[in-house]
Amino acid sequence: MFTSQSKPQKQSYDHRHHIELIAQASDRAVLGCEILCRSDPFPETLPDWIDWITHLVELANQTATPDYFASINVDGWNLHHPQIMNILQKLTGDAVVEWTERPDKHSTRKTALKLRELQAKTGVRLSIDDVGAGIDGIQRILPVEPDFIKIDGQIIQEATINQNPMAFAAIDSLLNLAQKAGALAVAEWIESEIEWEVCKKCGIDLVQGYYVQKSCNIQNI
């Protein structure tokens, strides 16, 4: 029981995370991973975000090497907050920063400039998340010139499970866009051998998802 003079102790934020491997579609060689938030509740307050981003940066720097990248997610609000940006600037050049689509008050172009500023200071590579899912995926690609383009998992599953020709057309378009941008295309939500083989046949560079964990030899990690 607290007395009138005692103060409750600040509880540390729950830093639960999940790591998803990212492998080459062609030969299943593991090239890196994405560090995903699995905390419940998801960070919302500024102190929680500071704790979480600090944890992410430390984990990414510990995990990434010149031969193995570690990707973390940030959104526009993160990039525009001075305290969080200062933490992100501690990333090493072997990390990847993935721009997620989360509504905020900042324009796409202003956030892209912040991302490029972070890249210039740290040498990190850049990735665009969920291209094809939201309204601004392509708009985020144009000003950033990313190293990776993540094709939304729903498009991949629509192509592989439902054999929807429009989904295959969307994949072709996004692959062409990635090629023009000089970026590697990453397919998300790969959950079966069939999905992996379809990605390989389509010419997608990298794959990510639960099936990747099962099919890749742990010695490659």
Coordinates of C-alpha atoms in Angstrom, one line a residue:
M1 CA 0.0 0.0 0.0
F2 CA 1.2 3.5 -0.8
T3 CA 1.4 6.1 1.9
S4 CA 0.5 9.7 1.3
Q5 CA 4.2 10.4 0.6
S6 CA 4.9 7.4 -1.7
K7 CA 4.7 7.6 -5.5
P8 CA 3.8 4.7 -7.8
Q9 CA 6.8 3.3 -9.6
K10 CA 6.8 3.9 -13.4
Q11 CA 6.2 0.6 -15.1
S12 CA 8.5 -0.2 -18.0
Y13 CA 7.0 -0.7 -21.4
D14 CA 6.4 -4.2 -22.6
H15 CA 9.0 -4.8 -25.3
R16 CA 7.6 -8.0 -26.9
H17 CA 8.6 -8.4 -30.5
H18 CA 8.6 -11.1 -33.2
I19 CA 11.3 -11.5 -35.8
E20 CA 10.3 -12.6 -39.4
L21 CA 13.0 -13.9 -41.7
I22 CA 13.4 -12.5 -45.2
A23 CA 14.9 -14.9 -47.8
Q24 CA 15.7 -14.9 -51.5
A25 CA 12.9 -16.4 -53.5
S26 CA 15.3 -18.1 -55.9
D27 CA 17.5 -20.1 -53.5
R28 CA 15.9 -19.6 -50.0
A29 CA 19.1 -17.9 -48.7
V30 CA 18.2 -15.8 -45.6
L31 CA 19.4 -12.2 -46.1
G32 CA 17.8 -10.5 -43.1
C33 CA 14.7 -10.1 -40.9
E34 CA 12.0 -7.7 -39.9
I35 CA 11.5 -6.9 -36.2
L36 CA 7.7 -6.6 -35.5
C37 CA 5.9 -5.2 -32.5
R38 CA 3.9 -7.9 -30.6
S39 CA 3.2 -5.8 -27.5
D40 CA -0.4 -5.5 -26.3
P41 CA -1.3 -2.7 -26.0
F42 CA 0.6 -1.2 -29.0
P43 CA 2.7 1.8 -28.1
E44 CA 0.6 5.0 -28.2
T45 CA 1.9 7.5 -25.7
L46 CA 5.2 9.4 -26.3
P47 CA 7.0 7.6 -23.3
D48 CA 5.9 4.2 -24.7
W49 CA 7.1 5.1 -28.2
I50 CA 10.5 6.4 -26.9
D51 CA 10.9 3.1 -25.0
W52 CA 9.9 1.0 -28.0
I53 CA 12.0 2.8 -30.6
T54 CA 15.0 2.7 -28.2
H55 CA 14.5 -1.0 -27.9
L56 CA 14.2 -1.4 -31.6
V57 CA 17.3 0.5 -32.4
E58 CA 19.3 -1.4 -29.9
L59 CA 18.0 -4.8 -31.2
A60 CA 18.5 -3.8 -34.9
N61 CA 22.1 -2.7 -34.2
Q62 CA 22.8 -6.0 -32.3
T63 CA 21.3 -8.1 -35.0
A64 CA 22.4 -6.5 -38.3
T65 CA 25.7 -7.2 -40.0
P66 CA 27.1 -6.4 -43.4
D67 CA 25.7 -9.7 -44.6
Y68 CA 22.4 -9.7 -42.7
F69 CA 20.1 -6.7 -42.5
A70 CA 17.6 -6.0 -39.7
S71 CA 14.5 -4.0 -40.6
I72 CA 12.4 -1.9 -38.2
N73 CA 9.1 0.0 -38.8
V74 CA 8.6 3.7 -38.4
D75 CA 5.8 6.0 -39.4
G76 CA 5.5 9.7 -40.2
W77 CA 4.8 10.7 -36.6
N78 CA 7.9 8.9 -35.4
L79 CA 10.1 10.6 -38.1
H80 CA 8.8 14.1 -37.3
H81 CA 9.2 13.8 -33.5
P82 CA 12.6 15.3 -32.5
Q83 CA 13.2 12.9 -29.5
I84 CA 12.4 9.8 -31.6
M85 CA 14.4 11.0 -34.5
N86 CA 17.4 11.5 -32.3
I87 CA 17.1 7.8 -31.2
L88 CA 16.7 6.6 -34.8
Q89 CA 19.9 8.4 -35.7
K90 CA 21.8 5.8 -33.6
L91 CA 21.1 3.1 -36.1
T92 CA 24.0 1.6 -38.0
G93 CA 24.2 1.4 -41.8
D94 CA 23.4 -2.3 -41.8
A95 CA 19.8 -1.6 -40.6
V96 CA 16.8 -1.0 -42.8
V97 CA 14.1 1.5 -41.9
E98 CA 10.6 0.5 -43.2
W99 CA 8.1 3.3 -43.7
T100 CA 4.7 2.1 -42.7
E101 CA 1.4 3.8 -43.8
R102 CA -0.2 5.3 -40.7
P103 CA -2.2 8.5 -41.0
D104 CA -0.7 11.7 -39.5
K105 CA -0.8 15.4 -40.2
H106 CA 2.4 15.5 -42.2
S107 CA 2.5 15.4 -46.0
T108 CA 4.0 12.4 -47.8
R109 CA 6.8 14.6 -49.2
K110 CA 7.7 16.2 -45.9
T111 CA 8.0 12.7 -44.3
A112 CA 10.0 11.4 -47.2
L113 CA 12.5 14.3 -46.6
K114 CA 12.8 13.2 -43.0
L115 CA 13.5 9.7 -44.1
R116 CA 16.1 10.8 -46.5
E117 CA 17.7 12.9 -43.8
L118 CA 17.9 9.9 -41.5
Q119 CA 19.4 7.9 -44.4
A120 CA 22.0 10.6 -45.0
K121 CA 23.1 10.6 -41.3
T122 CA 23.1 6.9 -40.7
G123 CA 23.6 5.1 -44.0
V124 CA 20.5 2.9 -43.4
R125 CA 18.6 1.4 -46.4
L126 CA 15.0 2.3 -46.9
S127 CA 11.9 0.2 -47.4
I128 CA 8.2 1.0 -48.3
D129 CA 5.7 -1.2 -46.5
D130 CA 2.4 -2.5 -47.8
V131 CA 2.6 -1.2 -51.4
G132 CA -0.7 -1.9 -53.1
A133 CA -2.7 -1.9 -49.9
G134 CA -3.2 1.8 -49.0
I135 CA -3.8 4.9 -50.9
D136 CA -0.3 6.3 -50.9
G137 CA 2.1 3.4 -51.5
I138 CA 3.3 4.6 -54.8
Q139 CA 3.3 8.2 -53.6
R140 CA 5.8 7.1 -50.8
I141 CA 8.0 5.4 -53.4
L142 CA 8.5 8.4 -55.7
P143 CA 10.3 10.8 -53.3
V144 CA 12.2 8.2 -51.4
E145 CA 13.9 6.0 -54.0
P146 CA 13.8 3.0 -51.7
D147 CA 16.0 -0.1 -51.5
F148 CA 13.0 -2.4 -50.9
I149 CA 9.4 -2.4 -51.9
K150 CA 7.1 -4.6 -49.9
I151 CA 4.2 -6.0 -52.0
D152 CA 1.1 -6.2 -49.8
G153 CA 0.3 -9.8 -48.7
Q154 CA -3.3 -9.6 -49.8
I155 CA -2.2 -9.1 -53.4
I156 CA 0.1 -12.2 -53.1
Q157 CA -2.6 -14.3 -51.6
E158 CA -5.2 -13.2 -54.1
A159 CA -2.9 -14.3 -56.9
T160 CA -1.9 -17.6 -55.4
I161 CA -5.1 -18.7 -53.6
N162 CA -7.7 -17.3 -56.0
Q163 CA -5.6 -17.2 -59.1
N164 CA -7.0 -13.7 -59.8
P165 CA -5.5 -12.4 -63.1
M166 CA -5.8 -8.8 -61.8
A167 CA -3.6 -9.7 -58.8
F168 CA -1.0 -11.1 -61.2
A169 CA -1.2 -7.9 -63.2
A170 CA -0.8 -5.8 -60.0
I171 CA 2.3 -7.9 -59.1
D172 CA 3.8 -7.3 -62.6
S173 CA 3.2 -3.5 -62.3
L174 CA 4.8 -3.4 -58.9
L175 CA 7.8 -5.4 -60.1
N176 CA 8.3 -3.0 -62.9
L177 CA 8.1 -0.1 -60.5
A178 CA 10.6 -1.7 -58.2
Q179 CA 13.0 -2.3 -61.2
K180 CA 12.7 1.3 -62.3
A181 CA 13.4 2.5 -58.7
G182 CA 16.4 0.1 -58.4
A183 CA 14.7 -1.6 -55.5
L184 CA 14.2 -5.2 -54.5
A185 CA 10.6 -6.5 -54.4
V186 CA 9.6 -8.3 -51.2
A187 CA 6.5 -10.5 -51.0
E188 CA 4.7 -10.5 -47.6
W189 CA 2.5 -13.2 -46.0
I190 CA 4.2 -16.2 -47.6
E191 CA 2.5 -19.1 -45.8
S192 CA 2.8 -22.1 -48.1
E193 CA 5.1 -23.7 -50.7
I194 CA 2.7 -22.8 -53.4
E195 CA 2.9 -19.1 -52.6
W196 CA 6.7 -19.3 -52.5
E197 CA 6.8 -21.0 -55.9
V198 CA 4.4 -18.4 -57.4
C199 CA 6.7 -15.6 -56.1
K200 CA 9.7 -17.3 -57.7
K201 CA 7.9 -17.7 -61.0
C202 CA 6.8 -14.0 -61.0
G203 CA 10.3 -12.8 -60.5
I204 CA 9.9 -11.5 -57.0
D205 CA 13.3 -11.0 -55.3
L206 CA 12.6 -11.7 -51.6
V207 CA 9.9 -13.4 -49.5
Q208 CA 8.7 -13.0 -46.0
G209 CA 6.2 -14.9 -43.8
Y210 CA 5.6 -17.8 -41.5
Y211 CA 6.5 -20.4 -44.2
V212 CA 9.9 -18.8 -44.6
Q213 CA 10.7 -19.7 -41.0
K214 CA 9.8 -23.3 -41.6
S215 CA 11.5 -23.8 -44.9
C216 CA 14.8 -22.1 -44.3
N217 CA 17.6 -24.0 -42.6
I218 CA 18.4 -22.4 -39.3
Q219 CA 22.1 -22.6 -40.2
N220 CA 21.5 -19.9 -42.9
I221 CA 20.3 -17.4 -40.3

